[in-house]
Short mmCIF file of C-alpha atoms and ligand atoms in Angstrom, two decimals:
data_model
loop_
_atom_site.label_atom_id
_atom_site.label_comp_id
_atom_site.label_asym_id
_atom_site.label_seq_id
_atom_site.Cartn_x
_atom_site.Cartn_y
_atom_site.Cartn_z
CA UNK A 1 -19.61 30.57 72.41
CA UNK A 2 -21.26 31.77 75.60
CA UNK A 3 -20.14 28.60 77.36
CA UNK A 4 -16.48 29.29 76.53
CA UNK A 5 -16.91 32.88 77.68
CA UNK A 6 -18.31 31.69 81.00
CA UNK A 7 -15.10 29.74 81.61
CA UNK A 8 -13.17 33.02 81.46
CA UNK A 9 -11.88 32.72 77.90
CA UNK A 10 -10.91 36.16 76.58
CA UNK A 11 -12.15 37.84 73.41
CA UNK A 12 -9.16 37.10 71.11
CA UNK A 13 -9.23 33.39 71.99
CA UNK A 14 -13.02 33.30 71.65
CA UNK A 15 -12.65 34.64 68.12
CA UNK A 16 -10.27 31.87 67.11
CA UNK A 17 -12.53 29.27 68.77
CA UNK A 18 -15.35 30.72 66.68
CA UNK A 19 -13.20 30.40 63.54
CA UNK A 20 -12.54 26.76 64.44
CA UNK A 21 -16.33 26.29 64.75
CA UNK A 22 -16.13 24.66 68.18
CA UNK A 23 -19.61 24.85 69.59
CA UNK A 24 -19.01 24.05 73.23
CA UNK A 25 -16.07 23.24 75.49
CA UNK A 26 -14.96 19.62 75.85
CA UNK A 27 -15.09 18.08 79.32
CA UNK A 28 -11.41 18.69 80.04
CA UNK A 29 -11.70 22.28 78.82
CA UNK A 30 -14.70 22.89 81.04
CA UNK A 31 -12.94 21.49 84.08
CA UNK A 32 -9.45 22.88 83.60
CA UNK A 33 -9.69 26.25 81.82
CA UNK A 34 -10.99 28.23 84.84
CA UNK A 35 -8.20 26.80 87.03
CA UNK A 36 -5.56 27.39 84.37
CA UNK A 37 -6.65 30.99 83.83
CA UNK A 38 -6.59 31.53 87.60
CA UNK A 39 -2.91 30.54 87.58
CA UNK A 40 -3.28 27.27 89.51
CA UNK A 41 -1.06 24.24 89.02
CA UNK A 42 -3.20 21.55 87.40
CA UNK A 43 -2.86 17.81 86.82
CA UNK A 44 -5.25 16.86 84.04
CA UNK A 45 -6.06 13.25 83.26
CA UNK A 46 -6.92 13.40 79.60
CA UNK A 47 -6.15 11.42 76.50
CA UNK A 48 -5.32 12.52 72.97
CA UNK A 49 -8.43 13.95 71.39
CA UNK A 50 -9.82 15.39 74.60
CA UNK A 51 -9.16 18.98 73.56
CA UNK A 52 -6.27 19.46 75.98
CA UNK A 53 -4.22 21.70 73.66
CA UNK A 54 -6.85 24.43 73.70
CA UNK A 55 -7.14 24.01 77.48
CA UNK A 56 -3.49 24.84 78.21
CA UNK A 57 -3.29 27.03 75.09
CA UNK A 58 -5.92 29.39 76.53
CA UNK A 59 -3.75 29.92 79.62
CA UNK A 60 -0.64 30.51 77.52
CA UNK A 61 -2.30 32.91 75.07
CA UNK A 62 -4.01 34.94 77.79
CA UNK A 63 -1.01 35.19 80.08
CA UNK A 64 1.94 35.63 77.71
CA UNK A 65 2.83 38.77 75.82
CA UNK A 66 4.61 39.18 72.55
CA UNK A 67 8.22 40.30 72.75
CA UNK A 68 8.68 39.72 76.48
CA UNK A 69 11.04 36.76 76.19
CA UNK A 70 10.37 33.04 76.48
CA UNK A 71 7.43 32.89 78.87
CA UNK A 72 5.99 29.45 78.21
CA UNK A 73 7.61 26.09 77.62
CA UNK A 74 5.59 23.07 76.50
CA UNK A 75 7.35 19.71 76.80
CA UNK A 76 6.05 16.96 74.52
CA UNK A 77 7.22 13.39 73.91
CA UNK A 78 7.42 13.28 70.11
CA UNK A 79 8.42 15.41 67.17
CA UNK A 80 5.01 15.08 65.54
CA UNK A 81 3.30 16.26 68.68
CA UNK A 82 5.68 19.25 68.86
CA UNK A 83 4.62 20.25 65.33
CA UNK A 84 0.97 19.61 66.02
CA UNK A 85 0.85 21.55 69.30
CA UNK A 86 2.79 24.54 67.95
CA UNK A 87 0.49 24.70 64.92
CA UNK A 88 -2.60 24.54 67.15
CA UNK A 89 -1.24 27.27 69.45
CA UNK A 90 -0.45 29.44 66.44
CA UNK A 91 -4.00 28.96 65.21
CA UNK A 92 -5.62 29.75 68.56
CA UNK A 93 -3.40 32.83 69.05
CA UNK A 94 -4.34 34.34 65.67
CA UNK A 95 -5.96 37.39 67.28
CA UNK A 96 -3.30 37.79 69.95
CA UNK A 97 -0.17 36.76 68.07
CA UNK A 98 2.79 35.27 69.89
CA UNK A 99 6.15 34.00 68.68
CA UNK A 100 5.65 30.23 68.85
CA UNK A 101 8.23 27.70 67.68
CA UNK A 102 8.61 23.94 67.71
CA UNK A 103 12.01 22.58 68.71
CA UNK A 104 12.85 18.92 68.15
CA UNK A 105 15.64 16.67 66.97
CA UNK A 106 16.21 15.12 63.56
CA UNK A 107 16.20 18.50 61.79
CA UNK A 108 18.78 21.31 61.53
CA UNK A 109 19.50 23.20 64.74
CA UNK A 110 20.41 26.60 63.25
CA UNK A 111 16.91 27.75 62.24
CA UNK A 112 15.79 26.80 65.75
CA UNK A 113 18.59 28.87 67.31
CA UNK A 114 17.44 31.79 65.20
CA UNK A 115 13.79 31.28 66.18
CA UNK A 116 14.58 30.93 69.87
CA UNK A 117 15.96 34.48 69.97
CA UNK A 118 12.48 35.96 69.62
CA UNK A 119 10.20 33.14 70.77
CA UNK A 120 7.57 33.78 73.42
CA UNK A 121 6.42 30.15 73.50
CA UNK A 122 8.50 27.04 72.79
CA UNK A 123 7.06 23.58 72.21
CA UNK A 124 9.82 21.00 72.32
CA UNK A 125 10.97 17.45 72.86
CA UNK A 126 13.27 16.88 75.85
CA UNK A 127 16.39 15.75 73.95
CA UNK A 128 16.66 18.76 71.64
CA UNK A 129 15.73 21.17 74.44
CA UNK A 130 18.62 19.85 76.53
CA UNK A 131 20.85 20.32 73.52
CA UNK A 132 19.83 23.99 73.34
CA UNK A 133 20.30 24.38 77.09
CA UNK A 134 23.85 22.95 76.77
CA UNK A 135 24.61 25.34 73.90
CA UNK A 136 23.15 28.28 75.78
CA UNK A 137 20.79 28.97 72.91
CA UNK A 138 17.65 28.93 75.07
CA UNK A 139 16.97 30.97 78.20
CA UNK A 140 14.40 29.60 80.59
CA UNK A 141 14.67 32.24 83.31
CA UNK A 142 11.47 34.01 82.25
CA UNK A 143 9.29 30.91 81.92
CA UNK A 144 6.09 31.45 83.86
CA UNK A 145 3.95 28.64 82.41
CA UNK A 146 5.47 25.18 82.09
CA UNK A 147 3.34 22.52 80.39
CA UNK A 148 4.14 18.81 80.51
CA UNK A 149 2.04 17.30 77.75
CA UNK A 150 1.51 13.52 77.63
CA UNK A 151 3.68 13.16 80.72
CA UNK A 152 3.07 9.40 80.99
CA UNK A 153 4.28 8.97 77.43
CA UNK A 154 7.43 10.99 78.10
CA UNK A 155 8.18 8.66 81.01
CA UNK A 156 7.39 5.54 78.93
CA UNK A 157 9.87 6.79 76.36
CA UNK A 158 12.63 7.14 78.94
CA UNK A 159 12.66 10.95 79.19
CA UNK A 160 12.19 11.06 82.97
CA UNK A 161 15.67 12.35 83.82
CA UNK A 162 15.67 14.79 80.91
CA UNK A 163 12.30 16.20 81.91
CA UNK A 164 13.50 16.68 85.50
CA UNK A 165 16.65 18.43 84.30
CA UNK A 166 14.62 20.84 82.18
CA UNK A 167 12.14 21.54 84.99
CA UNK A 168 15.03 22.42 87.31
CA UNK A 169 16.23 25.00 84.79
CA UNK A 170 12.89 26.84 84.96
CA UNK A 171 12.18 29.45 87.65
CA UNK A 172 10.61 28.02 90.83
CA UNK A 173 7.96 30.70 90.71
CA UNK A 174 5.84 29.52 87.81
CA UNK A 175 2.63 27.75 86.91
CA UNK A 176 2.98 24.06 86.03
CA UNK A 177 0.32 22.22 84.01
CA UNK A 178 0.61 18.48 83.61
CA UNK A 179 -1.46 16.53 81.10
CA UNK A 180 -1.39 12.74 81.07
CA UNK A 181 -3.67 10.01 79.75
CA UNK A 182 -2.87 7.90 82.83
CA UNK A 183 -1.87 9.17 86.25
CA UNK A 184 1.01 6.78 86.93
CA UNK A 185 3.28 6.59 90.00
CA UNK A 186 5.94 8.53 88.11
CA UNK A 187 3.44 11.26 87.30
CA UNK A 188 2.44 11.53 90.97
CA UNK A 189 6.11 11.58 92.05
CA UNK A 190 6.93 14.31 89.58
CA UNK A 191 3.94 16.40 90.63
CA UNK A 192 4.97 16.11 94.31
CA UNK A 193 8.51 17.20 93.53
CA UNK A 194 7.80 19.99 91.07
CA UNK A 195 4.27 21.30 91.40
CA UNK A 196 2.70 23.73 93.80
CA UNK A 197 -0.49 22.39 95.44
CA UNK A 198 -1.77 21.00 92.15
CA UNK A 199 -5.48 20.53 91.56
CA UNK A 200 -6.49 17.37 89.75
CA UNK A 201 -9.15 17.14 87.07
CA UNK A 202 -9.95 14.40 84.60
CA UNK A 203 -12.14 13.62 81.65
CA UNK A 204 -13.38 10.51 79.97
CA UNK A 205 -11.95 9.71 76.57
CA UNK A 206 -13.78 11.34 73.68
CA UNK A 207 -14.49 7.96 72.19
CA UNK A 208 -18.19 7.27 72.26
CA UNK A 209 -18.82 3.58 73.09
CA UNK A 210 -22.13 3.71 71.25
CA UNK A 211 -20.38 4.86 68.09
CA UNK A 212 -17.38 2.55 68.21
CA UNK A 213 -17.94 -0.92 66.81
CA UNK A 214 -15.22 -3.38 67.91
CA UNK A 215 -14.81 -6.73 66.25
CA UNK A 216 -12.25 -9.47 65.85
CA UNK A 217 -11.48 -12.09 63.21
CA UNK A 218 -9.75 -15.32 64.09
CA UNK A 219 -7.66 -16.34 61.12
CA UNK A 220 -4.73 -18.62 60.27
CA UNK A 221 -1.36 -16.94 60.45
CA UNK A 222 -0.78 -17.53 56.76
CA UNK A 223 -4.00 -15.73 55.81
CA UNK A 224 -3.72 -12.74 58.09
CA UNK A 225 -2.34 -10.40 55.47
CA UNK A 226 -4.83 -11.57 52.84
CA UNK A 227 -7.71 -10.86 55.21
CA UNK A 228 -6.34 -7.37 55.87
CA UNK A 229 -6.19 -6.66 52.14
CA UNK A 230 -9.70 -8.02 51.67
CA UNK A 231 -11.13 -5.85 54.45
CA UNK A 232 -9.27 -2.74 53.32
CA UNK A 233 -10.65 -3.19 49.83
CA UNK A 234 -14.20 -4.04 50.86
CA UNK A 235 -14.92 -1.91 53.92
CA UNK A 236 -16.24 1.51 53.10
CA UNK A 237 -13.77 3.77 54.82
CA UNK A 238 -12.29 7.18 55.23
CA UNK A 239 -8.80 7.45 56.74
CA UNK A 240 -7.54 4.13 58.09
CA UNK A 241 -4.84 3.30 60.64
CA UNK A 242 -3.26 -0.16 60.79
CA UNK A 243 -1.27 -0.85 63.95
CA UNK A 244 1.71 -3.16 64.13
CA UNK A 245 3.91 -3.89 67.13
CA UNK A 246 7.30 -3.43 65.46
CA UNK A 247 8.94 -1.05 63.00
CA UNK A 248 9.89 -4.03 60.88
CA UNK A 249 6.35 -5.29 60.57
CA UNK A 250 5.09 -1.77 59.90
CA UNK A 251 7.43 -1.42 56.92
CA UNK A 252 6.65 -4.89 55.60
CA UNK A 253 2.90 -4.55 55.90
CA UNK A 254 2.91 -1.11 54.21
CA UNK A 255 5.17 -2.36 51.42
CA UNK A 256 3.06 -5.44 50.82
CA UNK A 257 -0.14 -3.42 50.87
CA UNK A 258 1.24 -1.20 48.13
CA UNK A 259 2.24 -4.34 46.29
CA UNK A 260 -1.43 -5.42 46.64
CA UNK A 261 -2.48 -2.01 45.26
CA UNK A 262 -3.63 -0.48 48.52
CA UNK A 263 -2.53 3.15 48.98
CA UNK A 264 -0.56 2.67 52.22
CA UNK A 265 2.23 4.54 54.01
CA UNK A 266 4.32 3.46 57.00
CA UNK A 267 5.24 5.72 59.88
CA UNK A 268 7.50 4.78 62.78
CA UNK A 269 10.24 6.26 64.91
CA UNK A 270 13.00 4.82 62.70
CA UNK A 271 12.24 7.20 59.83
CA UNK A 272 14.06 10.52 59.43
CA UNK A 273 12.01 13.46 60.64
CA UNK A 274 11.56 15.08 57.21
CA UNK A 275 10.06 11.87 55.91
CA UNK A 276 7.73 11.53 58.90
CA UNK A 277 6.46 15.08 58.35
CA UNK A 278 5.91 14.40 54.63
CA UNK A 279 3.99 11.23 55.37
CA UNK A 280 1.75 13.00 57.88
CA UNK A 281 1.06 15.78 55.39
CA UNK A 282 0.22 13.27 52.68
CA UNK A 283 -2.02 11.35 55.05
CA UNK A 284 -3.87 14.52 56.03
CA UNK A 285 -4.29 15.52 52.40
CA UNK A 286 -4.87 11.97 51.25
CA UNK A 287 -8.61 12.07 51.62
CA UNK A 288 -10.47 8.88 51.08
CA UNK A 289 -9.16 5.38 51.62
CA UNK A 290 -5.69 6.34 52.67
CA UNK A 291 -4.02 3.80 54.96
CA UNK A 292 -1.41 4.71 57.58
CA UNK A 293 0.50 1.70 58.92
CA UNK A 294 2.10 2.64 62.23
CA UNK A 295 3.63 1.70 65.54
CA UNK A 296 2.20 2.92 68.84
CA UNK A 297 5.08 5.33 69.39
CA UNK A 298 4.56 7.05 66.05
CA UNK A 299 0.81 7.25 66.46
CA UNK A 300 0.59 8.43 70.02
CA UNK A 301 -0.45 12.02 70.34
CA UNK A 302 -1.08 12.56 66.64
CA UNK A 303 -4.27 14.41 66.01
CA UNK A 304 -5.74 12.76 62.96
CA UNK A 305 -9.39 13.53 62.46
CA UNK A 306 -11.79 11.40 60.42
CA UNK A 307 -10.18 8.05 61.10
CA UNK A 308 -12.99 5.65 60.27
CA UNK A 309 -11.17 2.37 60.89
CA UNK A 310 -8.47 1.22 63.26
CA UNK A 311 -7.02 -2.20 62.48
CA UNK A 312 -4.93 -4.08 64.98
CA UNK A 313 -2.80 -6.20 62.69
CA UNK A 314 -0.76 -7.12 65.75
CA UNK A 315 -2.57 -7.08 69.08
CA UNK A 316 -0.61 -4.76 71.40
CA UNK A 317 1.65 -6.35 74.01
CA UNK A 318 0.57 -3.80 76.57
CA UNK A 319 -3.17 -3.86 76.99
CA UNK A 320 -3.54 -0.13 77.70
CA UNK A 321 -2.20 0.53 74.21
CA UNK A 322 -5.38 -1.06 72.91
CA UNK A 323 -7.38 1.79 74.45
CA UNK A 324 -5.03 4.37 72.95
CA UNK A 325 -5.33 2.74 69.54
CA UNK A 326 -9.10 2.47 69.41
CA UNK A 327 -9.32 6.06 70.71
CA UNK A 328 -8.18 7.21 67.27
CA UNK A 329 -11.61 6.60 65.81
CA UNK A 330 -15.27 7.31 66.72
CA UNK A 331 -14.40 10.79 67.90
CA UNK A 332 -16.62 13.79 68.27
CA UNK A 333 -19.86 12.10 67.30
CA UNK A 334 -18.52 10.16 64.30
CA UNK A 335 -18.88 6.39 63.84
CA UNK A 336 -15.80 4.24 63.94
CA UNK A 337 -14.68 0.64 63.68
CA UNK A 338 -11.88 -1.10 65.52
CA UNK A 339 -11.03 -4.39 63.81
CA UNK A 340 -8.70 -6.92 65.39
CA UNK A 341 -7.09 -9.50 63.14
CA UNK A 342 -6.06 -12.35 65.36
CA UNK A 343 -3.97 -15.38 64.68
CA UNK A 344 -2.82 -17.84 67.33
CA UNK A 345 0.23 -15.65 68.04
CA UNK A 346 -2.07 -12.88 69.27
CA UNK A 347 -4.21 -14.93 71.63
CA UNK A 348 -2.23 -14.19 74.77
CA UNK A 349 -2.10 -10.45 74.11
CA UNK A 350 -5.77 -10.37 73.18
CA UNK A 351 -6.80 -12.25 76.32
CA UNK A 352 -4.86 -9.69 78.33
CA UNK A 353 -6.61 -6.82 76.52
CA UNK A 354 -10.02 -8.30 77.33
CA UNK A 355 -9.07 -9.03 80.93
CA UNK A 356 -7.62 -5.63 81.72
CA UNK A 357 -10.00 -3.38 79.79
CA UNK A 358 -13.72 -3.34 79.98
CA UNK A 359 -14.25 -3.56 76.24
CA UNK A 360 -16.95 -4.98 74.05
CA UNK A 361 -15.43 -6.90 71.13
CA UNK A 362 -17.57 -9.18 68.99
CA UNK A 363 -16.28 -12.08 66.94
CA UNK A 364 -16.92 -11.62 63.23
CA UNK A 365 -17.31 -14.56 60.81
CA UNK A 366 -14.53 -14.82 58.26
CA UNK A 367 -15.65 -13.67 54.84
CA UNK A 368 -14.69 -15.61 51.72
CA UNK A 369 -11.47 -14.10 50.49
CA UNK A 370 -8.54 -14.96 48.32
CA UNK A 371 -4.93 -15.53 49.18
CA UNK A 372 -2.88 -12.45 48.30
CA UNK A 373 0.67 -12.98 47.20
CA UNK A 374 2.90 -10.99 49.50
CA UNK A 375 6.55 -10.75 50.39
CA UNK A 376 5.86 -11.19 54.07
CA UNK A 377 8.25 -11.86 56.95
CA UNK A 378 8.64 -15.39 58.20
CA UNK A 379 5.61 -16.76 60.02
CA UNK A 380 3.41 -15.42 57.24
CA UNK A 381 4.41 -17.92 54.63
CA UNK A 382 2.66 -18.56 51.35
CA UNK A 383 0.71 -21.68 52.02
CA UNK A 384 -2.60 -21.56 50.25
CA UNK A 385 -5.81 -21.92 52.20
CA UNK A 386 -9.18 -20.35 52.47
CA UNK A 387 -8.71 -18.27 55.54
CA UNK A 388 -9.78 -20.70 58.23
CA UNK A 389 -7.84 -20.95 61.47
CA UNK A 390 -5.95 -24.19 61.73
CA UNK A 391 -7.36 -25.34 65.07
CA UNK A 392 -4.24 -27.32 65.88
CA UNK A 393 -2.32 -24.05 66.13
CA UNK A 394 -4.67 -22.53 68.68
CA UNK A 395 -2.98 -22.19 72.02
CA UNK A 396 -5.63 -20.44 74.02
CA UNK A 397 -8.62 -19.08 72.18
CA UNK A 398 -9.90 -15.98 73.96
CA UNK A 399 -13.35 -16.50 75.48
CA UNK A 400 -15.28 -13.52 74.30
CA UNK A 401 -18.60 -14.16 72.68
CA UNK A 402 -20.55 -11.90 74.95
CA UNK A 403 -21.00 -8.19 74.58
CA UNK A 404 -18.87 -6.06 76.83
CA UNK A 405 -19.10 -2.34 77.33
CA UNK A 406 -16.27 0.06 76.82
CA UNK A 407 -15.47 2.21 79.91
P1 AMP B 501 -6.33 17.69 71.39
O1 AMP B 501 -6.79 16.74 72.47
O2 AMP B 501 -5.91 19.01 71.94
O3 AMP B 501 -5.28 17.06 70.52
O4 AMP B 501 -7.60 18.03 70.46
C1 AMP B 501 -8.23 17.06 69.69
C2 AMP B 501 -9.05 17.65 68.56
O5 AMP B 501 -10.25 18.21 69.05
C3 AMP B 501 -8.37 18.75 67.77
O6 AMP B 501 -8.59 18.51 66.39
C4 AMP B 501 -9.05 20.02 68.18
O7 AMP B 501 -9.04 20.98 67.17
C5 AMP B 501 -10.45 19.52 68.50
N1 AMP B 501 -11.14 20.28 69.55
C6 AMP B 501 -10.58 20.86 70.63
N2 AMP B 501 -11.54 21.46 71.38
C7 AMP B 501 -12.72 21.24 70.77
C8 AMP B 501 -14.08 21.61 71.06
N3 AMP B 501 -14.39 22.30 72.16
N4 AMP B 501 -15.03 21.22 70.19
C9 AMP B 501 -14.73 20.51 69.09
N5 AMP B 501 -13.48 20.11 68.75
C10 AMP B 501 -12.48 20.48 69.58
#
């Protein structure tokens, strides 16, 4: 606790940190909290799981006062992240309560309008915030702390213009805090246009390379799903995430897993918000051996502790997504496994992942496993076989039999 105190964290926040049983500040907290408390503009390079919410939350909680109007606006890319951040801020402000609300699309606007009348802190997605601005149901003229959370993700999702519009509605005299896993050109451009002599800090990902075991299986396309079922049933696991590249595949894989008696749920951006919230709650409560099949968009920014296994059922098209995906496991001292299930279709993407990231992925021998009947999309037909790759289908087998280090 002393180490948090030395950063300038005040008594009420220290008490909630104590309740949360955090023993010492994370790297990003150590580097950014003193600057944030001092009122500086900060650009923080930090990924999900780095502890960034408490970092900017400390500044918000210490500098905002209940009942003085909307003093802090936190912009986030996704609805889930809006929920997650507002819940975390509510938790950390337990001993210095503030009116905190989440504002995002896909749910009724009226309760939000009601909540905005008394809110001190708003956490919102750009689209719905612009909607409120257009309706005159939000007033930004008292905002003194503006947070851009996962800025790179907001840009990736096409919110650049919207974010700029919202920033321009805030007073010029304010503190701006920008958090981003990657400091892209757009991030730099935005900081030049809208920040005041920002100081830059960064932290390594929380993933511990010694604790994260990365492997890949090379399997025939027609046996990919069967291998996934086999591994899910035989690996001792806690919460599990299975990544697919498309919404369609996410739905199909989850459906077929349930068909194969694996307790799986799909989450992607195509689902109505209420359903997404329900799924996340069920996943959190699910306890052991619960499988969340998801796309990158749905997963990004979600704080899901205790993920023991990350499966890449599709290898991501963008290699940096691989790092985001594997960062879901092996956090905060826990062990984790990242398992890649490759068929010939994935070779190009996998080669790219290995080329562009300094990762250590070992090939794993295929176990003996049975064909599982599944109603899979085309390309995953129901030919029988015993799980060997048909060498004639190999286009370019990735060369990776040596150990490589992560980061
Ligand atoms: P975030 O990057 O803000 O999404 O935080 C990731 C997770 O780390 C959350 O579950 C936090 O509750 C947790 N966390 C934040 N700060 C600390 C800390 N200093 N020690 C341990 N866990 C933390």
